[in-house]
Short mmCIF file of N, CA and C in Angstrom, two decimals:
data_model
loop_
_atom_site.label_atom_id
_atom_site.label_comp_id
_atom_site.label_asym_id
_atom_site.label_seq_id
_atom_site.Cartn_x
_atom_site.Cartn_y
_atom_site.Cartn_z
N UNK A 271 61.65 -1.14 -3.79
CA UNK A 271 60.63 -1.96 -3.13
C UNK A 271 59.27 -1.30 -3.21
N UNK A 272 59.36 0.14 -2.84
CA UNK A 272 58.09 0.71 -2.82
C UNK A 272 57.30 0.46 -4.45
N UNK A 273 57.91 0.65 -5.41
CA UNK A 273 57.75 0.37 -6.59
C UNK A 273 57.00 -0.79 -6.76
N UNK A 274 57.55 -1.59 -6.57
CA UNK A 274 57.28 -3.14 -6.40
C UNK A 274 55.48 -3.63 -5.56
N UNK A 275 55.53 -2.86 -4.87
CA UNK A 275 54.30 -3.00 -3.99
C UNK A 275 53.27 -2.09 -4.33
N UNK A 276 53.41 -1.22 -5.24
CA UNK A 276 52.62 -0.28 -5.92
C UNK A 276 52.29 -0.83 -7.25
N UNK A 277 53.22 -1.41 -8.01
CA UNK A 277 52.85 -2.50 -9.32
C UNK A 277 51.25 -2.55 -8.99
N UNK A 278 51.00 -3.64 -8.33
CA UNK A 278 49.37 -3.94 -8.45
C UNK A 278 48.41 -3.07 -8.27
N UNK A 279 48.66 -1.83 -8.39
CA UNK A 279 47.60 -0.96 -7.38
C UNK A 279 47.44 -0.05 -9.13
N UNK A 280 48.10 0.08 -10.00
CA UNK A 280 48.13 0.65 -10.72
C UNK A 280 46.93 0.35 -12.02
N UNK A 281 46.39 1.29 -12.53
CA UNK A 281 45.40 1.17 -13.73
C UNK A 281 45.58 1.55 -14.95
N UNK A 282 45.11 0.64 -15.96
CA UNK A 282 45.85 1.29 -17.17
C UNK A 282 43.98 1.70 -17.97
N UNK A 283 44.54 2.63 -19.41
CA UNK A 283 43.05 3.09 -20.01
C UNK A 283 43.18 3.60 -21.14
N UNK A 284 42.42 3.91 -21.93
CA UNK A 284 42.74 4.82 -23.28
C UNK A 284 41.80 5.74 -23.39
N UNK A 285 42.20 6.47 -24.24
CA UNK A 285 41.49 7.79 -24.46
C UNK A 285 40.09 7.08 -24.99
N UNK A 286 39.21 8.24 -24.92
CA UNK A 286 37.79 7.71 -25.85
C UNK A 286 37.82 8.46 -27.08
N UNK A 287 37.17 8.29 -27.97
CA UNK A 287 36.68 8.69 -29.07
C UNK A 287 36.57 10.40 -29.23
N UNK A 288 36.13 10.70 -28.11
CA UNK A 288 36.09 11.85 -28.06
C UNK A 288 37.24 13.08 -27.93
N UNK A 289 38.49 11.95 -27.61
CA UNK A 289 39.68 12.42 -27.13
C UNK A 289 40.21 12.97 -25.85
N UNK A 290 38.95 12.88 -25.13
CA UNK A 290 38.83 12.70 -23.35
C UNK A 290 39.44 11.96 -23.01
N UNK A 291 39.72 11.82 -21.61
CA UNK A 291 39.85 10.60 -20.96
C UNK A 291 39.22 9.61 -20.78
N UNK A 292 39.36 8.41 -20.35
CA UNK A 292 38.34 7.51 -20.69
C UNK A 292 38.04 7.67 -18.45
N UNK A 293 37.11 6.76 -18.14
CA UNK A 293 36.85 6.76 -16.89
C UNK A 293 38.59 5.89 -16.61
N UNK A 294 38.95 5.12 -16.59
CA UNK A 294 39.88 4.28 -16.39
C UNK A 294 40.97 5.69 -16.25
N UNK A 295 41.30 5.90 -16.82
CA UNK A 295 42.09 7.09 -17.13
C UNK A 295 41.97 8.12 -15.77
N UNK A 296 40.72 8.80 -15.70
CA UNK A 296 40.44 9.52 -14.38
C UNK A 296 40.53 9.06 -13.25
N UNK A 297 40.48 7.40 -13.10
CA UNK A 297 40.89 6.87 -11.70
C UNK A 297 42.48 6.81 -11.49
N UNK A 298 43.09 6.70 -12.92
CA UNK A 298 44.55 6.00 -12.84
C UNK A 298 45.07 8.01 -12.37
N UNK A 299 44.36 8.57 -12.59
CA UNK A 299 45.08 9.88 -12.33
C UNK A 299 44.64 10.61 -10.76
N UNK A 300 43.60 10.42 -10.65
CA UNK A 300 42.72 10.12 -9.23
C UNK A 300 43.49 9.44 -8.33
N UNK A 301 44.18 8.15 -8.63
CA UNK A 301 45.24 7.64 -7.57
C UNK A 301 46.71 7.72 -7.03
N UNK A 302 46.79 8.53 -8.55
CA UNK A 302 48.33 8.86 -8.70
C UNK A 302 48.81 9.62 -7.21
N UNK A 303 47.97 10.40 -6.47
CA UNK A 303 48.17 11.27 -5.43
C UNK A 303 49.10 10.15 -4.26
N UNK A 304 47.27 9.20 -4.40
CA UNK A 304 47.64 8.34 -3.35
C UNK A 304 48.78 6.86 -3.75
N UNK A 305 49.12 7.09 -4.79
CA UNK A 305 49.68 6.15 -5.05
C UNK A 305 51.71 6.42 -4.47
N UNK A 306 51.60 8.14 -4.85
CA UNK A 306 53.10 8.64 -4.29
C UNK A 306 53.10 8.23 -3.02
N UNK A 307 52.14 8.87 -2.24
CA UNK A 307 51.78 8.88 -0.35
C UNK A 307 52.09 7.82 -0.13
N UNK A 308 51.24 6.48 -0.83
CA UNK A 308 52.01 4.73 -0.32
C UNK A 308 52.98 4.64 -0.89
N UNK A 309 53.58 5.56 -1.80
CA UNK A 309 55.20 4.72 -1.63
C UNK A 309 55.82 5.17 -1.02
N UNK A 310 55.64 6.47 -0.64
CA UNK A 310 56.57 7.31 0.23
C UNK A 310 56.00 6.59 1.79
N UNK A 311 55.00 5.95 2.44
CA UNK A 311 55.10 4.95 3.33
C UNK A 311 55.49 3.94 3.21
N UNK A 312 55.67 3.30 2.26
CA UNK A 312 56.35 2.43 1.97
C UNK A 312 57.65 1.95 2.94
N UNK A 313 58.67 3.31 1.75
CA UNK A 313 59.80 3.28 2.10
C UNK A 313 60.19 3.34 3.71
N UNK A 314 59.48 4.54 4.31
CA UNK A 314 59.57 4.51 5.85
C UNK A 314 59.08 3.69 6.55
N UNK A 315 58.09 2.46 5.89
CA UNK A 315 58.09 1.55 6.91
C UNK A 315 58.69 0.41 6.67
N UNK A 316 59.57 0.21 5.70
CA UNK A 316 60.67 -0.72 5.45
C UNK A 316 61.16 -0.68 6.24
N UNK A 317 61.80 0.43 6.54
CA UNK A 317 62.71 0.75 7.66
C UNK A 317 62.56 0.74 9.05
N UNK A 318 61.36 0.67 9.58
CA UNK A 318 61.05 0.49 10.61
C UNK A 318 59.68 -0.20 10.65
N UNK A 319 59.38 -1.70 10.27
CA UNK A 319 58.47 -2.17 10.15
C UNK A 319 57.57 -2.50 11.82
N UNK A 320 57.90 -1.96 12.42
CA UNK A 320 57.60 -2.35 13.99
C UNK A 320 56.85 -1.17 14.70
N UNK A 321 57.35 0.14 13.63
CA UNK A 321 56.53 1.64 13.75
C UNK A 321 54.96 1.09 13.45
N UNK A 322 54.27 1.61 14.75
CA UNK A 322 52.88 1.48 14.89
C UNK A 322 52.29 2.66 14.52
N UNK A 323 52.93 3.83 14.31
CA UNK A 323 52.36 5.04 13.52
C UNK A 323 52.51 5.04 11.87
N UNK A 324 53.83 4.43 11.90
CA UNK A 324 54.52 4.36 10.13
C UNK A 324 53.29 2.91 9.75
N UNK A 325 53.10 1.85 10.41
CA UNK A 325 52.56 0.65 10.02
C UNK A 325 50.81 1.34 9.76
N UNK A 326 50.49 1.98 10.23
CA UNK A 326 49.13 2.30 10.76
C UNK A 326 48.90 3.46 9.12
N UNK A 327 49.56 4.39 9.32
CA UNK A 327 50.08 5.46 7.94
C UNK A 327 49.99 4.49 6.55
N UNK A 328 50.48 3.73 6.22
CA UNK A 328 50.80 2.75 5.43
C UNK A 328 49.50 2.11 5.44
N UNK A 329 49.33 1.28 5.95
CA UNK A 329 47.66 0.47 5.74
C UNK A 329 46.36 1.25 5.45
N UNK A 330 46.51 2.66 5.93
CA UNK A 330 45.72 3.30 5.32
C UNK A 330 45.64 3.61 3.96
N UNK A 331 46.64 4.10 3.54
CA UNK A 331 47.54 4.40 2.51
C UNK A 331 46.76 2.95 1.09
N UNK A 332 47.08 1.71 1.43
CA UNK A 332 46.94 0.69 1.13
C UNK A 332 45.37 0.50 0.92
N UNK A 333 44.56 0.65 2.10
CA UNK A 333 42.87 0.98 1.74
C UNK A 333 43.06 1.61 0.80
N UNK A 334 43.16 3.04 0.61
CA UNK A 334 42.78 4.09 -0.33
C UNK A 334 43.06 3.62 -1.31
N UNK A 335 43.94 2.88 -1.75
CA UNK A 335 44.02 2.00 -3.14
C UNK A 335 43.36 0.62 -3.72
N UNK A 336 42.81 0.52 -2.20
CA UNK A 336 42.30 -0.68 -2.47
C UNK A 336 42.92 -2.61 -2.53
N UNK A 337 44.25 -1.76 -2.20
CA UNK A 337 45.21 -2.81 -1.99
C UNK A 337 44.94 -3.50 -0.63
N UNK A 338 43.93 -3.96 0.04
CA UNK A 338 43.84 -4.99 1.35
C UNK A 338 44.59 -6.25 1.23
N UNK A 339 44.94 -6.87 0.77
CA UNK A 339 45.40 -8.05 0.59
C UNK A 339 46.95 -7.84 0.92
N UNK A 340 47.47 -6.44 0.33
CA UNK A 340 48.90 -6.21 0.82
C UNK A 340 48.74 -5.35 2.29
N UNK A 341 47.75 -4.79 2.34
CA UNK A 341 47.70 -3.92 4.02
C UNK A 341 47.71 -5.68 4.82
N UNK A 342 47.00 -6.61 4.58
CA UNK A 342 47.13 -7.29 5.73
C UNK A 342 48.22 -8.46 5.64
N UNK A 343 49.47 -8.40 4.63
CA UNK A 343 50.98 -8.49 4.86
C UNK A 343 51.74 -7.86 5.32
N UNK A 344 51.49 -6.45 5.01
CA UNK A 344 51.93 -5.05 5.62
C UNK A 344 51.71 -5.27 7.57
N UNK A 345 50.29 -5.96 7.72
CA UNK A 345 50.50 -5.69 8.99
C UNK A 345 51.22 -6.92 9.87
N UNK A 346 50.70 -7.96 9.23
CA UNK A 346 51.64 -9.67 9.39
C UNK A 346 52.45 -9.52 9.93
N UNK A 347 53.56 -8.53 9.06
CA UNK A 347 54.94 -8.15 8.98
C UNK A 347 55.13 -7.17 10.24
N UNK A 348 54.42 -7.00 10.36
CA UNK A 348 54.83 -5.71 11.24
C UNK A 348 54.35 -6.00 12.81
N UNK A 349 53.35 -7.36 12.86
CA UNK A 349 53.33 -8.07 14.25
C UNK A 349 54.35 -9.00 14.77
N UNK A 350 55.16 -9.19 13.27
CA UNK A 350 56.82 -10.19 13.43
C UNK A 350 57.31 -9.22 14.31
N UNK A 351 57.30 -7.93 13.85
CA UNK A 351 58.95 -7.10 14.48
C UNK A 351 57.84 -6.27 15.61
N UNK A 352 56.97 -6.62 15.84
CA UNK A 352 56.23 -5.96 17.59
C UNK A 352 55.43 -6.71 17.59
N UNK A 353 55.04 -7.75 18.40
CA UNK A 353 53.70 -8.69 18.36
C UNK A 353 52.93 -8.45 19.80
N UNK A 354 53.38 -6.91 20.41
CA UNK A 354 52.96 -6.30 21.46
C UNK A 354 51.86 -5.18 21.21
N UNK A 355 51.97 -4.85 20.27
CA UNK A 355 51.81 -3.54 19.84
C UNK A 355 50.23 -3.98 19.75
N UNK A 356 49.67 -2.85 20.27
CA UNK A 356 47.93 -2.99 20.35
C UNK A 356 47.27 -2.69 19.36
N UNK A 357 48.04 -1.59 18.76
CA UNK A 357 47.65 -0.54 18.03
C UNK A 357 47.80 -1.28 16.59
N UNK A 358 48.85 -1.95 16.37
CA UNK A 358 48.70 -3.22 14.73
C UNK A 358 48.13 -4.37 15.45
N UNK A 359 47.57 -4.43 16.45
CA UNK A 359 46.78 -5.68 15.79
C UNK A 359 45.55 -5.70 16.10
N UNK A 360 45.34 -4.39 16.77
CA UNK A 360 43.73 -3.77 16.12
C UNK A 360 43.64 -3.48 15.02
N UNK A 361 44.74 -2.79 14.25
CA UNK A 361 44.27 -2.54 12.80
C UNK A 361 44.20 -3.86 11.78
N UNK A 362 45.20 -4.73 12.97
CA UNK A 362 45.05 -6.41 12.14
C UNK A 362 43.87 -6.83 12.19
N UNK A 363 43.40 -7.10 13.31
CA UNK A 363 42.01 -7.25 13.53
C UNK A 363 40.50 -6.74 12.78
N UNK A 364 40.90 -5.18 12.67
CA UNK A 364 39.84 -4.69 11.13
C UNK A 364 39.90 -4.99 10.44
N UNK A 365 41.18 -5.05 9.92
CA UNK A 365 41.77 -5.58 8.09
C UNK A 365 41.58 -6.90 8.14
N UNK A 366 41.49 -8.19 9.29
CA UNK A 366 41.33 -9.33 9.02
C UNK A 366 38.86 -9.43 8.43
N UNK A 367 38.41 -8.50 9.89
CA UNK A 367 37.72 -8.00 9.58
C UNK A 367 37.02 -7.78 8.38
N UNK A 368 37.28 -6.77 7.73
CA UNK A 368 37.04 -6.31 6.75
C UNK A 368 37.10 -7.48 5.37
N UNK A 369 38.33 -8.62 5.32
CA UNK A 369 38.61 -9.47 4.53
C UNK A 369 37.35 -10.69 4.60
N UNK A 370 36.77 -10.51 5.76
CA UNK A 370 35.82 -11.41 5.85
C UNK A 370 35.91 -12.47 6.81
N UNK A 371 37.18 -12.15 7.23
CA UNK A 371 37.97 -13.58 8.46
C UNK A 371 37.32 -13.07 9.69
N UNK A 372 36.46 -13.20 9.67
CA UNK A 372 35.75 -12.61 11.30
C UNK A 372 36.04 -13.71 12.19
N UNK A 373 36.16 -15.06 12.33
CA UNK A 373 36.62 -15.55 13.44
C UNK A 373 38.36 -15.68 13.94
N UNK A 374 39.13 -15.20 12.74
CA UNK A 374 40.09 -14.71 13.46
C UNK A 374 40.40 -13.57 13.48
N UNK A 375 39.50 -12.67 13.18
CA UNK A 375 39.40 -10.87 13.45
C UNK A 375 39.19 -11.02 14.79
N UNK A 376 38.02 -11.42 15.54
CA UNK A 376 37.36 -11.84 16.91
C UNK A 376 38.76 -12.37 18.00
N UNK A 377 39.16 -13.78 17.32
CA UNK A 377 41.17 -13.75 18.37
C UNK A 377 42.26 -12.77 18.61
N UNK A 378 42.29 -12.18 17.11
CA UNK A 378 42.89 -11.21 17.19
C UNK A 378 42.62 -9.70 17.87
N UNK A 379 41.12 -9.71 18.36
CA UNK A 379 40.50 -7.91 19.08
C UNK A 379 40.78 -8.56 20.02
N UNK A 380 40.59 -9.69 19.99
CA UNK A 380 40.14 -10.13 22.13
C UNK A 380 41.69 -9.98 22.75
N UNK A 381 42.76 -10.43 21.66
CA UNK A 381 43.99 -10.18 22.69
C UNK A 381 43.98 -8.64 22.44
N UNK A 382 43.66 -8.25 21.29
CA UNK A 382 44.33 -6.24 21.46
C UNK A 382 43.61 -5.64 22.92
N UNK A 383 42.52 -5.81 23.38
CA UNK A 383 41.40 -5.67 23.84
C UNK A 383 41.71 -5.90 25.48
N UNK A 384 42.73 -7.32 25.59
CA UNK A 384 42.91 -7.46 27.23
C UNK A 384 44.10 -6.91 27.37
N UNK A 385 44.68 -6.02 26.90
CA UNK A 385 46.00 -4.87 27.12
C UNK A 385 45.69 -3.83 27.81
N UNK A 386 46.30 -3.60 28.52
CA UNK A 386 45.80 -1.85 29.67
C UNK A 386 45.84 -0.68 28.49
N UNK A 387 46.03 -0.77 27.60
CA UNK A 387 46.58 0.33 26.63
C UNK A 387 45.79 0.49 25.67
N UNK A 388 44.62 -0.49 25.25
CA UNK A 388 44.11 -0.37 24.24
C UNK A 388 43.11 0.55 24.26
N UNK A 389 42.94 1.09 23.54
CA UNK A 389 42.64 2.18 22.86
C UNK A 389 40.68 1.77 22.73
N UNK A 390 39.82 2.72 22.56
CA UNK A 390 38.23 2.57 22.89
C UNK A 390 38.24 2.05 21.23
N UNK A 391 38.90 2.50 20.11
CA UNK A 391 38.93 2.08 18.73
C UNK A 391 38.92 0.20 18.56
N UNK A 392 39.78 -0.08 19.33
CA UNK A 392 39.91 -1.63 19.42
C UNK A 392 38.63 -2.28 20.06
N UNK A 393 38.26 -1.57 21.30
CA UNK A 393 36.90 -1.97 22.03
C UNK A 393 35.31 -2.22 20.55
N UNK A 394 35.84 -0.63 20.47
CA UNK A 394 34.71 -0.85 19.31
C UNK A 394 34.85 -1.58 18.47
N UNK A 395 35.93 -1.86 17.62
CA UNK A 395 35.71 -3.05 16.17
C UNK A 395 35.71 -4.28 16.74
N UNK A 396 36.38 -4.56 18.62
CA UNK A 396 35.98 -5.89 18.52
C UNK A 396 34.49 -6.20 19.00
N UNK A 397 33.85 -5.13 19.22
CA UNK A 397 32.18 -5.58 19.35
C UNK A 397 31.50 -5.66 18.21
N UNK A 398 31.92 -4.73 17.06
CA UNK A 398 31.13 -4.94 15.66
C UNK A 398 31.78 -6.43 15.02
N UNK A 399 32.81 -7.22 15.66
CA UNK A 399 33.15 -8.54 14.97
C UNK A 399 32.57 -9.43 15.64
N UNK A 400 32.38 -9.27 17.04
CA UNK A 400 31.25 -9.69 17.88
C UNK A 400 30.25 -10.26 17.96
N UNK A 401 29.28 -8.68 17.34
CA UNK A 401 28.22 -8.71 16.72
C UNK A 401 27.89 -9.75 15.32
N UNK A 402 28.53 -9.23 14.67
CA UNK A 402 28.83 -10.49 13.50
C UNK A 402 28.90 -11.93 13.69
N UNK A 403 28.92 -12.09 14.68
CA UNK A 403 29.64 -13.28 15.29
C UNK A 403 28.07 -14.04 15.83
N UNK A 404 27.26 -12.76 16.12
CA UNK A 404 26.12 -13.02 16.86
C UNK A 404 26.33 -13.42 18.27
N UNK A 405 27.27 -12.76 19.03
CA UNK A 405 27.16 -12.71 20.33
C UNK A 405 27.23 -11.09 20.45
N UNK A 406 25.59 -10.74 20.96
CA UNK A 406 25.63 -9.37 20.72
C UNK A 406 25.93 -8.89 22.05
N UNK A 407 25.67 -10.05 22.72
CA UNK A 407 25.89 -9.08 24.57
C UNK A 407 27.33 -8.95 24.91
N UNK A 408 28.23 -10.16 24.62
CA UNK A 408 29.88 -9.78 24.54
C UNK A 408 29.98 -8.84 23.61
N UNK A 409 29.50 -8.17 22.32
CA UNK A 409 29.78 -7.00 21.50
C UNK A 409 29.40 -6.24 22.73
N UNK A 410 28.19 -5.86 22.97
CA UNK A 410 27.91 -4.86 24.16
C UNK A 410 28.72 -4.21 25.44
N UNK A 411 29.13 -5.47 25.74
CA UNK A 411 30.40 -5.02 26.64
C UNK A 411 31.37 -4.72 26.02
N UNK A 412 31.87 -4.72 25.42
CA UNK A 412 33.18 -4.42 24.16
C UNK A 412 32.67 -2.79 23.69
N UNK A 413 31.69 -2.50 23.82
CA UNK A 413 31.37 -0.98 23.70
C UNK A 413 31.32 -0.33 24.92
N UNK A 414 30.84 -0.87 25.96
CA UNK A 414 30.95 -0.56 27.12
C UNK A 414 31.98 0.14 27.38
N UNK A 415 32.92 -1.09 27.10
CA UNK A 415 34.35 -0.58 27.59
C UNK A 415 34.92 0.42 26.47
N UNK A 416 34.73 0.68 25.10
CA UNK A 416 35.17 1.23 24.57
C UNK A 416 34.71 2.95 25.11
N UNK A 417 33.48 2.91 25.55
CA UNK A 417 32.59 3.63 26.32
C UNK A 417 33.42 4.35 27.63
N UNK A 418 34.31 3.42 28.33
CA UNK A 418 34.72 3.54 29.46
C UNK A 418 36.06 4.24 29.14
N UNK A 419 36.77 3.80 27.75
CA UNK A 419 38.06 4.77 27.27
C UNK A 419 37.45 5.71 26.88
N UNK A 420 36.68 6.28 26.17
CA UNK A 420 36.36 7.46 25.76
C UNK A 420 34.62 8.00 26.01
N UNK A 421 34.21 7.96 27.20
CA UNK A 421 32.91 8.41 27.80
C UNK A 421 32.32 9.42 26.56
N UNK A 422 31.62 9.17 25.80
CA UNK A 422 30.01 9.99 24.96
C UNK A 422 30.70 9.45 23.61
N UNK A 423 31.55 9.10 23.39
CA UNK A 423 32.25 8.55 22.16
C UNK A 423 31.54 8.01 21.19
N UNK A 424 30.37 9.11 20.04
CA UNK A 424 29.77 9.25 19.27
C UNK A 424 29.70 7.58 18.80
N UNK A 425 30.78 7.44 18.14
CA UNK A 425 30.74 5.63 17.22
C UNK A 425 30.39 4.90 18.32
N UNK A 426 31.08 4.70 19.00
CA UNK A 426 30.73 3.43 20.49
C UNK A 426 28.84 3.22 20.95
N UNK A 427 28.58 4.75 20.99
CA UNK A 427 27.73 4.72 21.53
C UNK A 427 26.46 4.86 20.44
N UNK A 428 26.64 4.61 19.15
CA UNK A 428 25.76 4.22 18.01
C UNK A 428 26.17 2.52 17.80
N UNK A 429 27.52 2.26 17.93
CA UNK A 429 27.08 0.94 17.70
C UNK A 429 26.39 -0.57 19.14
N UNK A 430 26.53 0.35 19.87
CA UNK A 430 25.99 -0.18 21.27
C UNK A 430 24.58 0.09 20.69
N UNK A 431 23.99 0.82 20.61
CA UNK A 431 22.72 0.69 20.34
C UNK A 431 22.47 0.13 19.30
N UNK A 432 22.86 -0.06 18.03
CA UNK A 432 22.37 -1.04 16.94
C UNK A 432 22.71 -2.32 17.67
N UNK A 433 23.72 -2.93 18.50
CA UNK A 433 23.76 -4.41 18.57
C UNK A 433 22.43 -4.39 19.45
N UNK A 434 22.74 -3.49 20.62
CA UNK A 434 21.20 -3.99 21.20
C UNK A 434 19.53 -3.96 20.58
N UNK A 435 19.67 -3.25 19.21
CA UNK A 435 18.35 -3.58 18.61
C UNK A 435 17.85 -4.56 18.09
N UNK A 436 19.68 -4.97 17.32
CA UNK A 436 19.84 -6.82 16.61
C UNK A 436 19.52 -7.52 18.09
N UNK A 437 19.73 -7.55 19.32
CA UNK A 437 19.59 -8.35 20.17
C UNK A 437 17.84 -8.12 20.36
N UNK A 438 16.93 -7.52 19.99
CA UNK A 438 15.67 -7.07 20.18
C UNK A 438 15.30 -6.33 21.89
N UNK A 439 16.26 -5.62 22.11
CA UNK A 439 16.15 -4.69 23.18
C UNK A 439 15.93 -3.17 22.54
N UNK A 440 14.48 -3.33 22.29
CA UNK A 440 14.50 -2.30 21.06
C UNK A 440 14.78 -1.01 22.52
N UNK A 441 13.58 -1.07 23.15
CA UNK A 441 13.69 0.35 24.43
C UNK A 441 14.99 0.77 24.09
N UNK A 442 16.20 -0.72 24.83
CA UNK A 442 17.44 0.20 25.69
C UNK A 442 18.12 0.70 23.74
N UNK A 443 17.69 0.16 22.93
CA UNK A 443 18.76 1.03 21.72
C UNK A 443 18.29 2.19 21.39
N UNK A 444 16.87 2.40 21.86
CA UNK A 444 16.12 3.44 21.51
C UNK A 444 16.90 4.68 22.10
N UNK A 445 17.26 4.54 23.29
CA UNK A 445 17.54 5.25 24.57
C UNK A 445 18.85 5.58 23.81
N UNK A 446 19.82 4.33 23.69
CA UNK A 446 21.25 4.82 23.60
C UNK A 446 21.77 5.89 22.12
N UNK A 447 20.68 5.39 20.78
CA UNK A 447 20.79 6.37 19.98
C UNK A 447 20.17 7.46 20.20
N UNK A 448 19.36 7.41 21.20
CA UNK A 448 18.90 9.07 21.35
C UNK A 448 20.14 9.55 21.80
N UNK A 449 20.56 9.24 22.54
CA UNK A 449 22.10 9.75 23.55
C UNK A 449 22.52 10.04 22.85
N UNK A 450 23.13 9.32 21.72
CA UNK A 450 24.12 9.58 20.71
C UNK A 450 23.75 10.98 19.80
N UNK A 451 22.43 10.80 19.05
CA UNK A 451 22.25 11.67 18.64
C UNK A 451 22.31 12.70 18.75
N UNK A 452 21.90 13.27 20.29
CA UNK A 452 22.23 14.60 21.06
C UNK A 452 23.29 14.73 21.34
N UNK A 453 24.29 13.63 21.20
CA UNK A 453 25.70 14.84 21.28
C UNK A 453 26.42 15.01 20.00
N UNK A 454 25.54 14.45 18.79
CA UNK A 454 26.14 14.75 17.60
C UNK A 454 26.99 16.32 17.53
N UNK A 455 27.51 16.79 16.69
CA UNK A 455 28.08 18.01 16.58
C UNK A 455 27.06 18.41 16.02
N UNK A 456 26.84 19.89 16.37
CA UNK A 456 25.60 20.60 15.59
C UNK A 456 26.47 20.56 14.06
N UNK A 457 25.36 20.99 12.69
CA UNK A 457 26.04 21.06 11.30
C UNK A 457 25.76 22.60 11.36
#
């Protein structure tokens, strides 16, 4: 199976003239790493398609290849066998996200989002789908609260201030990326 789901992810290339590799060639060998890693998630989340660590492992796995179209079957599948689980259907919610389905990325954060469990990660992507959405003050609160799971929480508290600049509250974004900025990690 893992085989099977790795088929598409694969690149083919020929040498150049020079007897180098061609670029095609350096990616198809460039992925090979990540191409073992998703099958070897693969297999373990066959087996337990309801694992929110194995499901989560795997969709990443699936980005890095570029395979989205199978991460968000991968996660489909995996809200059949837990349709509780906060944690896949926030990552459903990005990956729907990310595909461009922002109004059912937005259904899908708002239920991860009214769970006692969810995580400040869910808070935040459902305010940047929010935002997108152009309701920047419900994004705002959606950082808030992501704010409220994890108090100085670097991302939260940069994207709270960009929605409030898109909302033209330039002051309060001014304020909140200064915040942010100062607790960057020194380099």
């Amino acid at each position: 199976m893992a085989a099977l789901v790795l088929a598409g992810c694969k690149t083919t290339g020929s040498s150049s003239l020079l007897g180098g590799n061609s670029s095609a060639q350096s990616a198809q060998q460039a992925q090979t790493p990540n191409m073992r890693q998703a099958a070897q998630w693969a297999a373990r989340w066959e087996k337990n398609q309801g694992d929110p660590a194995l499901t989560v492992g795997y969709v990443q796995r699936l980005r890095a290849l570029g395979s989205n179209d199978r991460a968000l079957t991968v996660l489909e599948d995996s809200l059949k066998a837990n349709p509780r689980s906060t944690v896949i259907q926030g990552e459903y919610g990005k990956q729907l996200a990310a595909a461009g389905r922002t109004d059912q990325a937005s259904v899908v954060l708002q239920r991860a989002a009214a769970a006692p469990d969810a995580s400040w990660q869910v808070h935040s992507t459902k305010g940047v789908v929010l935002d997108r959405l152009g309701r920047h003050a419900d994004a705002q609160n959606a950082y808030r609260a992501a704010l409220k799971k994890s108090p100085g929480q670097i991302t939260a508290m940069n994207n709270l201030g960009l929605s409030q600049a898109q909302n033209g509250q330039l002051k309060d974004a001014e304020g909140t990326l200064r915040q942010a900025y100062a607790r960057k990690v020194p380099s």
